[in-house]
Amino acid sequence: MFPERQTLLSEGIGSCHNRAELMDHWRRAAQEYGFEHITLAHAPTPQDRHFSPLVRETTLPSEFSLEFDRLELLKVCPTVTHMARSIMATTWDVGLEGDKPDFDCPPHFAKLFRRFGLRSGVLFTLHALDGGRFMVRYDGNREPPSQAEMNELSMLSTQAFDVFDRLRRTASNTNVLSARELEVVRWTAQGKTSLEIGQILSLSDHTVNAYMTNAIRKLDCVNRTQLVAKAIRMKIIT
């Protein structure tokens, strides 16, 4: 299956022109390895208490992220300790219900991950051209990957991050918003309510409103009407 994966990597991710396209292709590539979610974030440090402010892009459910930060689980997350001492990739596995995780963590840590079907994961540390340190992590409900899969995921992560970093440095207007925020704004511009957008994107209306609030804040607006008008004026949406 290696050639097929490499084709998906080069033809899909390599041809992306904006972050929405990138995340779509990246997630589909990750699913080839049994990982449902991707997160790209600034590398956390032992001093960080919450993860959400570090995230640049993620496909993780917002409900998971909110609960993760509410419980302040970043301080017991094994990836933070690992990144503080190594640049090597790492994996983790909380196991199935009744299993013991392959790392030390409080019971509610493993319980939260299992509740959202995030049994195992992989993390890679990457560096941007401007010196910024980032992390790419994959989460899903599968056995930990083999070494061959780790090698392929490393190549996938490097190419996808290079595309992200290029888009980030060009600072096009589209990149002001995350992929999900951009989708929500586009549907809002078409007259859809939060409930309708949630049905289209398979999200709760609460989650849609959270993305909307973030977009309003990022574009320095006061309401949805002003947000849509400014997004059109900036050519973020057409």
C-alpha positions as CSV (number, residue, x, y, z in Angstrom):
1,M,0.0,0.0,0.0
2,F,3.0,2.3,0.3
3,P,2.9,3.5,-3.3
4,E,-0.7,4.5,-3.0
5,R,-0.1,6.4,0.2
6,Q,2.9,8.2,-1.4
7,T,0.7,9.2,-4.4
8,L,-2.0,10.5,-2.0
9,L,0.7,12.5,-0.2
10,S,2.3,14.1,-3.3
11,E,-0.7,14.7,-5.4
12,G,-3.1,15.7,-2.7
13,I,-1.3,17.6,0.0
14,G,1.4,19.0,-2.4
15,S,-1.2,20.7,-4.6
16,C,-3.0,22.6,-1.8
17,H,-3.4,26.4,-2.1
18,N,-5.0,27.2,1.2
19,R,-5.4,25.8,4.7
20,A,-8.9,24.5,4.2
21,E,-7.7,22.3,1.3
22,L,-4.6,21.3,3.2
23,M,-6.6,20.1,6.2
24,D,-9.0,18.2,4.0
25,H,-6.3,16.3,2.1
26,W,-4.2,15.8,5.3
27,R,-7.1,14.3,7.2
28,R,-7.9,12.0,4.3
29,A,-4.3,10.9,4.1
30,A,-4.2,10.3,7.9
31,Q,-7.3,8.1,7.7
32,E,-5.4,5.8,5.4
33,Y,-3.4,4.9,8.5
34,G,-6.5,4.5,10.8
35,F,-6.1,7.9,12.4
36,E,-9.3,10.0,12.4
37,H,-8.0,13.3,13.7
38,I,-5.0,15.7,13.0
39,T,-3.8,18.5,15.2
40,L,-1.2,21.1,14.3
41,A,-0.1,23.3,17.2
42,H,2.7,25.3,18.7
43,A,4.8,22.9,20.8
44,P,3.6,23.2,24.4
45,T,6.0,23.8,27.3
46,P,5.8,22.7,30.9
47,Q,4.6,26.2,31.7
48,D,1.5,26.0,29.5
49,R,-1.8,25.2,31.3
50,H,-4.2,25.0,28.3
51,F,-3.8,23.5,24.9
52,S,-6.4,25.3,22.8
53,P,-4.5,28.6,22.6
54,L,-1.6,26.8,21.0
55,V,-3.6,25.1,18.3
56,R,-3.4,26.4,14.8
57,E,-5.5,23.7,13.1
58,T,-7.3,20.6,14.4
59,T,-10.1,18.2,13.4
60,L,-10.6,17.1,17.0
61,P,-14.2,17.7,18.4
62,S,-14.3,21.0,20.1
63,E,-16.1,19.3,23.0
64,F,-13.1,17.2,23.6
65,S,-10.7,20.2,23.5
66,L,-12.9,22.2,25.9
67,E,-13.0,19.3,28.4
68,F,-9.3,18.7,28.0
69,D,-8.6,22.3,29.0
70,R,-11.2,22.4,31.7
71,L,-9.6,19.5,33.4
72,E,-6.1,21.0,32.8
73,L,-4.9,17.7,31.4
74,L,-2.0,19.3,29.5
75,K,0.1,19.2,32.7
76,V,-0.2,15.4,32.8
77,C,0.0,14.8,29.1
78,P,3.0,12.6,28.3
79,T,3.8,14.4,25.1
80,V,4.7,17.6,26.9
81,T,7.3,15.8,28.9
82,H,8.6,14.0,25.9
83,M,9.0,17.1,23.8
84,A,10.9,18.8,26.6
85,R,13.6,16.2,26.4
86,S,13.6,14.8,22.8
87,I,12.8,15.7,19.2
88,M,12.0,12.1,18.3
89,A,8.5,11.0,17.4
90,T,6.5,9.4,20.1
91,T,3.4,7.2,20.4
92,W,0.9,6.5,23.2
93,D,-2.0,4.1,23.8
94,V,-4.7,4.5,26.5
95,G,-6.0,1.1,25.6
96,L,-9.6,-0.1,25.7
97,E,-11.9,0.1,28.7
98,G,-10.3,-1.9,31.5
99,D,-6.8,-1.8,30.0
100,K,-4.0,0.1,31.6
101,P,-2.5,3.0,29.5
102,D,1.1,2.6,28.4
103,F,2.0,5.7,30.3
104,D,1.3,7.2,33.7
105,C,-1.9,9.3,33.8
106,P,-4.9,9.9,36.0
107,P,-8.0,7.7,35.3
108,H,-10.0,10.7,34.0
109,F,-7.3,11.3,31.4
110,A,-7.8,7.9,29.8
111,K,-11.5,8.0,30.3
112,L,-11.8,11.3,28.3
113,F,-9.8,9.9,25.4
114,R,-11.7,6.7,25.3
115,R,-15.1,8.5,25.4
116,F,-14.1,10.3,22.1
117,G,-12.7,7.2,20.5
118,L,-9.1,8.4,20.8
119,R,-7.4,5.2,21.9
120,S,-3.9,5.9,20.5
121,G,-1.9,8.6,18.9
122,V,1.4,9.7,17.3
123,L,3.3,12.9,17.7
124,F,6.0,14.5,15.6
125,T,8.0,17.7,16.4
126,L,8.7,20.0,13.5
127,H,10.4,23.4,13.0
128,A,9.3,26.2,10.8
129,L,11.7,28.3,8.7
130,D,11.4,31.2,11.1
131,G,12.5,29.0,14.0
132,G,9.1,28.3,15.5
133,R,8.6,24.9,17.1
134,F,5.4,23.0,16.2
135,M,3.9,19.6,16.9
136,V,1.7,17.4,14.6
137,R,-0.3,14.8,16.3
138,Y,-2.6,12.1,15.0
139,D,-5.4,10.5,17.1
140,G,-7.6,7.6,16.4
141,N,-9.1,4.3,17.6
142,R,-6.5,1.8,16.5
143,E,-3.5,-0.2,17.6
144,P,-0.2,1.8,17.9
145,P,1.4,2.0,14.4
146,S,4.3,-0.1,13.2
147,Q,7.7,1.3,12.5
148,A,7.0,1.3,8.8
149,E,3.8,3.3,9.3
150,M,5.7,5.7,11.6
151,N,8.2,6.3,8.8
152,E,5.4,7.0,6.3
153,L,3.6,9.3,8.7
154,S,6.9,11.2,9.3
155,M,7.1,11.8,5.6
156,L,3.5,12.8,5.4
157,S,3.9,15.2,8.4
158,T,7.0,16.8,6.9
159,Q,5.4,17.5,3.5
160,A,2.1,18.7,4.9
161,F,3.8,21.0,7.5
162,D,6.0,22.5,4.7
163,V,2.8,23.4,2.8
164,F,1.3,24.8,6.0
165,D,4.4,26.8,6.7
166,R,4.5,28.2,3.2
167,L,0.9,29.3,3.4
168,R,1.5,30.7,6.9
169,R,4.4,32.8,5.7
170,T,2.7,34.1,2.6
171,A,0.0,35.3,5.1
172,S,-2.8,35.3,2.6
173,N,-6.1,36.7,3.9
174,T,-7.7,33.2,3.7
175,N,-5.2,32.0,6.3
176,V,-6.6,34.4,8.9
177,L,-9.2,31.8,9.8
178,S,-8.9,28.1,10.4
179,A,-10.4,25.7,8.0
180,R,-13.5,25.1,10.2
181,E,-14.0,28.8,10.9
182,L,-13.8,29.5,7.2
183,E,-16.5,26.8,6.5
184,V,-18.8,28.3,9.2
185,V,-18.4,31.9,7.8
186,R,-19.1,30.7,4.3
187,W,-22.3,29.0,5.3
188,T,-23.3,32.0,7.4
189,A,-22.9,34.2,4.3
190,Q,-25.3,31.9,2.5
191,G,-28.0,32.6,5.2
192,K,-27.7,29.4,7.2
193,T,-28.3,29.4,10.9
194,S,-26.0,27.8,13.5
195,L,-28.4,24.8,13.7
196,E,-28.4,24.4,9.9
197,I,-24.6,24.7,9.7
198,G,-24.3,22.2,12.4
199,Q,-26.4,19.7,10.5
200,I,-24.4,20.3,7.3
201,L,-21.0,19.9,9.0
202,S,-22.1,17.3,11.6
203,L,-21.4,19.6,14.5
204,S,-23.5,20.8,17.4
205,D,-24.8,24.3,17.2
206,H,-22.7,25.1,20.3
207,T,-19.6,24.1,18.4
208,V,-20.6,26.2,15.4
209,N,-21.2,29.2,17.7
210,A,-17.7,28.7,19.1
211,Y,-16.1,28.7,15.7
212,M,-18.2,31.8,14.9
213,T,-17.0,33.6,18.0
214,N,-13.4,32.8,17.2
215,A,-13.9,34.2,13.6
216,I,-15.5,37.4,15.0
217,R,-12.6,37.9,17.4
218,K,-9.9,37.3,14.8
219,L,-11.4,39.7,12.3
220,D,-12.2,42.3,15.0
221,C,-15.9,42.4,14.4
222,V,-18.9,42.7,16.8
223,N,-21.5,40.4,15.2
224,R,-22.1,38.0,12.3
225,T,-23.3,40.6,9.9
226,Q,-20.2,42.6,10.3
227,L,-18.1,39.4,10.1
228,V,-19.6,38.3,6.8
229,A,-19.3,41.8,5.3
230,K,-15.6,42.1,6.3
231,A,-14.8,38.6,5.1
232,I,-16.2,39.4,1.7
233,R,-14.4,42.7,1.6
234,M,-11.1,41.0,2.5
235,K,-11.8,38.4,-0.1
236,I,-11.7,35.6,2.5
237,I,-15.0,34.4,1.0
238,T,-16.6,35.3,-2.3
